Amino acid sequence: MDFGLSDEQEMLQETVKGFLDQEFSPARSRELFNSASSHDGALWNGLCEMGVAGLVIPEAFGGGGLSALELSLVSEVLGAAAAPVPFVEHSLAARALARAGSADQQARWLPALAEGTALGTVAFGEEGGAWGPRSWSVRVEDQRIWGEVLYVSCAEVADLMVVGVEGGGLVAVERESPGLKIQGLEGLDRTRSLSRVEFEGVPCAVLSTTPQLAEETLAVGHVALAADGFGAATRLLDATVEYAKTREQFGQSIAQFQAVKHQIARLGLEIEPTRALWWHAAYAVDHLPDHAERLPALAKSHVGDRASALARMAVELHGGLGFTWECDVQIWLKRILFDRGYLGSPESLREDCARLGGW
Amino acid sequence: MDLEYGPAYRAYRETVREFLKGWPLEGAESALSQIEQESLFRRRGIEAGFVYRNMPREYGGAGQEPDALKDQIVLEEFHRANAPGDLRSQGAGLLAPTLLEFGTEAQKQRFIPAALSGEEAWCQGYSEPGSGSDLASLKCQGRAEGDSFVLTGQKIWTSNANAADWMFGLFRTEPEKPKHAGISYLLVDMRSEGIDVRPLKTLTGGIEFNEVFFDEVRVPMENLVGARGQGWGVSRATLIHERNLIGSSSMLRDMFSDLVELAQRTRRGECPAIEDAGVRRKLAEIEGYVCTQEASNMMQFTAELKGDVSRTMRPMMMNKLYSTDTTQRIMECAYDLLGGEGLLGPTEADIRDWMRNTTSTGWVEAYLFSLGPAIAGGASNIQLNIIGERGYGLPRDLRLPAG
């Protein structure tokens, strides 16, 4: 019985964090928020050299062969830094391919995805906030697909896109396939790009035809996004504590006002214990089959909710400054909102939890 | 991370389960009163090494080698079997561990066994009319006179004082010393001359609350725990045990399961409430808090086992507030599910058995009762101060003098 991290897992987090501390400053985030691009190729390449791109790809294909827990631990660190890299999307696409791709597909794609020379993403979001396999409508016929998917992250730079289709199956689509149209959208979180993607008879490789693989893939995504949101929220909490200690009003630091102190304590109360929740959910994905889908959904809805409440209060505690574009709080606020909405809102995931709980 | 227990502990769990087949009692023993049955089974549990595992044998415990994993397994299995294990009373849960840490040998021998068996009931004499959250301002006097302390003053909001044989409490023995330094921790025989216990009805309608008046009550010096004037430090240890009792996640899980059952048996229009989309989401939202506290407890448990609590310091400080907040969410949801039945007052039976959430009026009583733990052992606003100051390094309140 050990609800803790191994030395290797601790080291993984420290290594990625050390790299980000050195290579990616808040100034760089600010730059991104003022430019059109949401992808930092150099940063991603650096992370790929550390093996981040292949974390969950089997070792036989040059990956790390690691589990959802390691994936989430890296996600936490990337969320805390608000790093503009498609780590979660890429890992989900690679994991789906590793689980269900044909031998040919795997040999062709997995080594490149593990190295980071190829980039993967997932296309799961449809009109009306429908992220779940039960509501997908992209039509498949004769190894081709027709339909439209909204809110695809990093579509413009992805080499491989795993698309959710009618009936809950998954298919893989390659870059620059005929009939593939990508239209960039103005995203809220400038650290993750967004596109609308249209498929007009695009050739595809079928990975699965029943929802099981999609559900499993989404569960991994749910934990990873909970971890990302947690990382962002704890970073925002630290920043808020620092600000409250240094900002003076009425001749004293505002942290000396009990109202402020209690608000900060409440922020901590809401987010700090949830680290254990997403750890547990990540463990469940690989080790607790009865909870492998439900606990991640519960973790994502809970952390999404709590982290965004924290972000709102962090803005408020920064006063007028908090409402400005130049204040870094907005970077994490938007990261947290993306994590809350992407791959399923708390509201829709809670309905899934109810169903999966047999209620 | 590995949430499996491994073969040795699995075997231990089997022996616990085997033992628990003896509960409930059968045959002639099942004719005994509920209290007699529980105490009989508890004695067997001590004999078998499962109840009061870590308390030495000479003080009435099982005297087993400390093993946090075995503690956990026993806790889980006794809970599952709904069998009487360690008493969670003020005597067994709060006083006994405090005496084990600070008591003299004579005090340990005299008081711990009877507290563990429940033969002697205890109450906690802390709060006074003018000293609630600011407990260290207490005035109840303990004047040294010969080989005794002589107590004069009043305690209030004292749970179970009407049924208690003994009180452990804080008294001002050195009025000339600064606030925290003049307090001693004393054990007081509730049958002493000069003690007047007046029951106070609580808002649930129950009478577990009391006022306790002391008029020249003599307490022998040998009933002083720790050094004279060091009672504040001793009481902090008790308080940590109290917060742990309040912050346990298995109680939250039980309450949550009862809540789901309530949603299954109450109705929204034509359908069971649990089929209502809003109710389902509300339940899943509350379960997020319950699962968080469960996982957080597991994380704290491992951290203590490994001796590295750097990541769990703050969650540990948060246990009590997190639990009482979550309980309130459960109770609010339950109250709304009750609909019109929530307008009925709790019955005598509901008040007697405060754990009972199986009837509608039982839920009303539980709703009211849940307000207590949010105040006992440090009110929620005090918890927020602790989290803010010790957890996040925020400055102390402006007006508070250090002493």
Coordinates of N, CA and C in Angstrom, one line a residue, chain B residues 2-117:
Chain B
D2 N 1.1 2.1 -5.4 CA 0.6 0.7 -5.5 C -0.4 0.6 -4.4
L3 N -1.7 0.5 -4.7 CA -2.7 0.4 -3.7 C -3.1 -1.0 -3.2
E4 N -2.3 -1.9 -3.7 CA -2.5 -3.3 -3.2 C -1.7 -3.4 -1.9
Y5 N -2.2 -4.4 -1.1 CA -1.6 -4.5 0.2 C -0.5 -5.6 0.3
G6 N -0.4 -6.4 -0.7 CA 0.7 -7.5 -0.7 C 0.2 -8.7 0.2
P7 N 0.9 -9.8 0.0 CA 0.4 -11.1 0.5 C 0.4 -11.1 2.1
A8 N 1.4 -10.6 2.7 CA 1.4 -10.6 4.2 C 0.2 -9.9 4.8
Y9 N -0.1 -8.7 4.2 CA -1.2 -7.9 4.7 C -2.6 -8.5 4.3
R10 N -2.6 -9.1 3.1 CA -3.8 -9.8 2.7 C -4.1 -10.9 3.7
A11 N -3.1 -11.6 4.1 CA -3.3 -12.7 5.1 C -3.8 -12.1 6.4
Y12 N -3.2 -11.0 6.8 CA -3.7 -10.3 8.0 C -5.2 -9.9 7.9
R13 N -5.5 -9.4 6.8 CA -6.9 -9.0 6.6 C -7.8 -10.2 6.7
E14 N -7.4 -11.3 6.2 CA -8.2 -12.6 6.3 C -8.4 -12.9 7.8
T15 N -7.4 -12.8 8.6 CA -7.5 -13.1 10.0 C -8.5 -12.2 10.7
V16 N -8.5 -10.9 10.3 CA -9.4 -9.9 10.9 C -10.8 -10.3 10.5
R17 N -11.0 -10.7 9.2 CA -12.3 -11.1 8.7 C -12.8 -12.3 9.4
E18 N -11.9 -13.3 9.6 CA -12.3 -14.5 10.3 C -12.8 -14.1 11.7
F19 N -12.1 -13.3 12.4 CA -12.5 -12.8 13.8 C -13.8 -12.2 13.8
L20 N -14.1 -11.4 12.7 CA -15.3 -10.6 12.7 C -16.5 -11.4 12.4
K21 N -16.3 -12.7 12.0 CA -17.5 -13.6 11.9 C -18.2 -13.8 13.2
G22 N -17.5 -13.4 14.3 CA -18.1 -13.5 15.6 C -19.0 -12.3 15.9
W23 N -19.2 -11.5 15.0 CA -20.2 -10.3 15.2 C -21.2 -10.3 14.1
P24 N -22.5 -10.1 14.4 CA -23.1 -10.0 15.7 C -23.0 -11.2 16.5
L25 N -23.2 -11.1 17.8 CA -23.1 -12.2 18.7 C -24.3 -13.1 18.5
E26 N -24.2 -14.4 18.8 CA -25.3 -15.3 18.6 C -25.6 -16.0 19.8
G27 N -26.7 -16.8 19.8 CA -27.1 -17.7 20.9 C -27.5 -16.9 22.1
A28 N -27.1 -17.4 23.2 CA -27.4 -16.7 24.5 C -26.9 -15.3 24.6
E29 N -25.7 -15.1 24.0 CA -25.1 -13.8 24.1 C -25.9 -12.7 23.4
S30 N -26.7 -13.1 22.4 CA -27.5 -12.1 21.7 C -28.6 -11.6 22.5
A31 N -28.8 -12.2 23.7 CA -29.9 -11.7 24.5 C -29.4 -10.6 25.5
L32 N -28.1 -10.5 25.5 CA -27.5 -9.4 26.4 C -28.0 -8.0 25.8
S33 N -27.8 -7.0 26.6 CA -28.2 -5.6 26.2 C -27.1 -5.2 25.1
Q34 N -27.5 -4.3 24.3 CA -26.6 -3.8 23.2 C -25.3 -3.4 23.8
I35 N -25.3 -2.7 24.9 CA -24.1 -2.2 25.4 C -23.2 -3.3 25.9
E36 N -23.8 -4.3 26.6 CA -23.1 -5.5 27.1 C -22.5 -6.3 25.9
Q37 N -23.3 -6.4 24.8 CA -22.8 -7.1 23.7 C -21.5 -6.4 23.1
E38 N -21.6 -5.1 23.0 CA -20.5 -4.4 22.4 C -19.3 -4.5 23.3
S39 N -19.5 -4.4 24.6 CA -18.3 -4.4 25.4 C -17.7 -5.8 25.5
L40 N -18.5 -6.8 25.4 CA -18.0 -8.2 25.4 C -17.2 -8.4 24.1
F41 N -17.7 -8.0 23.0 CA -17.0 -8.2 21.7 C -15.7 -7.3 21.7
R42 N -15.8 -6.1 22.3 CA -14.6 -5.3 22.3 C -13.5 -6.0 23.1
R43 N -13.9 -6.6 24.2 CA -12.9 -7.3 25.0 C -12.2 -8.4 24.2
R44 N -13.1 -9.1 23.4 CA -12.5 -10.2 22.6 C -11.6 -9.6 21.5
G45 N -12.0 -8.4 21.0 CA -11.1 -7.8 20.0 C -9.8 -7.4 20.6
I46 N -9.7 -6.9 21.8 CA -8.5 -6.5 22.5 C -7.6 -7.8 22.6
E47 N -8.3 -8.9 23.1 CA -7.6 -10.2 23.3 C -7.0 -10.7 22.0
A48 N -7.7 -10.5 20.9 CA -7.3 -11.0 19.6 C -6.2 -10.1 19.0
G49 N -6.0 -8.9 19.6 CA -5.0 -8.0 19.1 C -5.5 -7.0 18.1
F50 N -6.8 -6.8 17.9 CA -7.3 -5.9 16.9 C -7.9 -4.6 17.4
V51 N -8.3 -4.6 18.7 CA -8.9 -3.4 19.2 C -7.8 -2.7 20.1
Y52 N -7.8 -1.4 20.0 CA -6.7 -0.6 20.7 C -5.4 -1.2 20.5
R53 N -5.1 -1.5 19.2 CA -3.9 -2.2 18.8 C -2.6 -1.7 19.5
N54 N -2.4 -0.3 19.5 CA -1.2 0.2 19.8 C -1.1 0.6 21.3
M55 N -2.2 0.5 22.0 CA -2.1 0.8 23.5 C -1.5 -0.4 24.2
P56 N -0.5 -0.1 25.1 CA 0.1 -1.2 25.8 C -0.9 -2.1 26.6
R57 N -0.5 -3.3 26.7 CA -1.4 -4.3 27.4 C -1.7 -3.9 28.9
E58 N -0.6 -3.3 29.5 CA -0.8 -3.0 31.0 C -1.9 -1.9 31.1
Y59 N -2.2 -1.1 30.1 CA -3.2 -0.1 30.2 C -4.5 -0.5 29.5
G60 N -4.6 -1.8 29.2 CA -5.9 -2.3 28.7 C -6.0 -2.3 27.2
G61 N -4.9 -2.1 26.5 CA -4.9 -2.2 25.1 C -4.4 -3.6 24.6
A62 N -4.2 -3.7 23.3 CA -3.8 -5.0 22.7 C -2.3 -5.1 22.7
G63 N -1.5 -4.0 22.9 CA -0.1 -4.1 22.9 C 0.6 -4.6 21.7
Q64 N 0.1 -4.4 20.5 CA 0.7 -4.9 19.3 C 1.8 -4.0 18.9
E65 N 2.8 -4.5 18.1 CA 3.8 -3.7 17.4 C 3.1 -2.6 16.6
P66 N 3.6 -1.4 16.6 CA 3.0 -0.4 15.8 C 3.1 -0.8 14.3
D67 N 2.0 -0.7 13.6 CA 2.0 -1.0 12.1 C 0.8 -0.3 11.5
A68 N 1.1 0.8 10.9 CA 0.0 1.7 10.4 C -0.9 1.0 9.4
L69 N -0.3 0.1 8.6 CA -1.1 -0.6 7.6 C -2.1 -1.6 8.3
K70 N -1.6 -2.2 9.3 CA -2.6 -3.1 10.1 C -3.7 -2.3 10.7
D71 N -3.3 -1.1 11.3 CA -4.3 -0.2 11.8 C -5.4 0.0 10.8
Q72 N -4.9 0.4 9.6 CA -5.8 0.7 8.5 C -6.7 -0.4 8.1
I73 N -6.2 -1.6 8.0 CA -6.9 -2.8 7.7 C -8.0 -3.1 8.7
V74 N -7.6 -3.0 10.0 CA -8.6 -3.2 11.1 C -9.7 -2.2 11.0
L75 N -9.3 -1.0 10.8 CA -10.3 0.1 10.7 C -11.3 -0.2 9.6
E76 N -10.8 -0.6 8.4 CA -11.7 -0.8 7.3 C -12.6 -2.0 7.5
E77 N -12.0 -3.1 8.1 CA -12.8 -4.3 8.3 C -13.8 -4.2 9.4
F78 N -13.5 -3.6 10.5 CA -14.5 -3.3 11.5 C -15.6 -2.4 11.0
H79 N -15.2 -1.5 10.2 CA -16.2 -0.5 9.7 C -17.1 -1.3 8.8
R80 N -16.6 -2.1 7.9 CA -17.4 -2.9 7.0 C -18.3 -3.8 7.7
A81 N -17.9 -4.4 8.8 CA -18.7 -5.4 9.6 C -19.6 -4.6 10.6
N82 N -19.4 -3.3 10.7 CA -20.2 -2.5 11.6 C -20.0 -3.1 13.0
A83 N -18.8 -3.5 13.4 CA -18.5 -4.2 14.6 C -17.9 -3.2 15.6
P84 N -18.1 -3.4 16.9 CA -17.5 -2.4 17.9 C -16.0 -2.6 18.0
G85 N -15.3 -1.6 17.6 CA -13.8 -1.6 17.7 C -13.4 -0.5 18.7
D86 N -12.4 0.2 18.4 CA -11.9 1.3 19.4 C -13.1 2.2 19.6
L87 N -13.4 2.5 20.9 CA -14.4 3.5 21.2 C -13.9 4.9 20.7
R88 N -14.8 5.7 20.2 CA -14.4 7.0 19.7 C -14.9 8.1 20.7
S89 N -15.0 7.7 22.0 CA -15.5 8.6 23.0 C -14.4 9.6 23.4
Q90 N -14.8 10.5 24.2 CA -13.8 11.5 24.7 C -12.8 10.9 25.5
G91 N -13.2 9.9 26.3 CA -12.2 9.2 27.2 C -11.2 8.4 26.3
A92 N -11.8 7.5 25.5 CA -10.9 6.6 24.7 C -10.2 7.3 23.6
G93 N -10.9 8.2 22.9 CA -10.4 8.8 21.7 C -9.5 10.0 22.0
L94 N -9.8 10.8 23.1 CA -9.0 12.0 23.4 C -8.1 11.9 24.6
L95 N -8.7 11.5 25.7 CA -7.9 11.5 27.0 C -6.8 10.4 27.0
A96 N -7.2 9.2 26.6 CA -6.2 8.1 26.7 C -4.9 8.4 25.9
P97 N -5.0 8.8 24.6 CA -3.8 9.1 23.9 C -3.0 10.3 24.6
T98 N -3.7 11.2 25.1 CA -3.1 12.3 25.8 C -2.3 11.9 27.0
L99 N -3.0 11.0 27.8 CA -2.3 10.5 29.0 C -1.1 9.7 28.7
L100 N -1.3 8.9 27.6 CA -0.2 8.0 27.2 C 1.1 8.9 26.9
E101 N 0.8 10.1 26.4 CA 2.0 11.0 26.0 C 2.5 11.8 27.2
F102 N 1.5 12.3 28.1 CA 1.9 13.2 29.1 C 1.7 12.7 30.5
G103 N 1.0 11.7 30.7 CA 0.6 11.3 32.1 C 1.7 10.6 32.8
T104 N 1.5 10.6 34.2 CA 2.4 9.8 35.0 C 2.1 8.4 34.9
E105 N 3.0 7.5 35.4 CA 2.7 6.1 35.4 C 1.4 5.8 36.2
A106 N 1.3 6.4 37.3 CA 0.1 6.1 38.1 C -1.2 6.6 37.4
Q107 N -1.1 7.7 36.7 CA -2.3 8.2 36.0 C -2.7 7.3 34.9
K108 N -1.7 6.8 34.2 CA -1.9 5.9 33.1 C -2.7 4.6 33.6
Q109 N -2.1 4.1 34.7 CA -2.7 2.8 35.2 C -4.1 3.1 35.7
R110 N -4.3 4.2 36.4 CA -5.6 4.5 37.0 C -6.6 4.8 36.0
F111 N -6.3 5.6 35.0 CA -7.4 6.1 34.1 C -7.5 5.5 32.7
I112 N -6.4 5.0 32.1 CA -6.6 4.6 30.7 C -7.5 3.3 30.6
P113 N -7.2 2.3 31.4 CA -8.0 1.1 31.2 C -9.5 1.4 31.2
A114 N -10.0 2.1 32.2 CA -11.4 2.4 32.4 C -11.9 3.3 31.3
A115 N -11.1 4.1 30.8 CA -11.5 5.0 29.6 C -11.7 4.1 28.4
L116 N -10.8 3.2 28.2 CA -10.9 2.3 27.0 C -12.1 1.4 27.0
S117 N -12.4 0.9 28.2 CA -13.5 -0.1 28.3 C -14.8 0.7 28.3

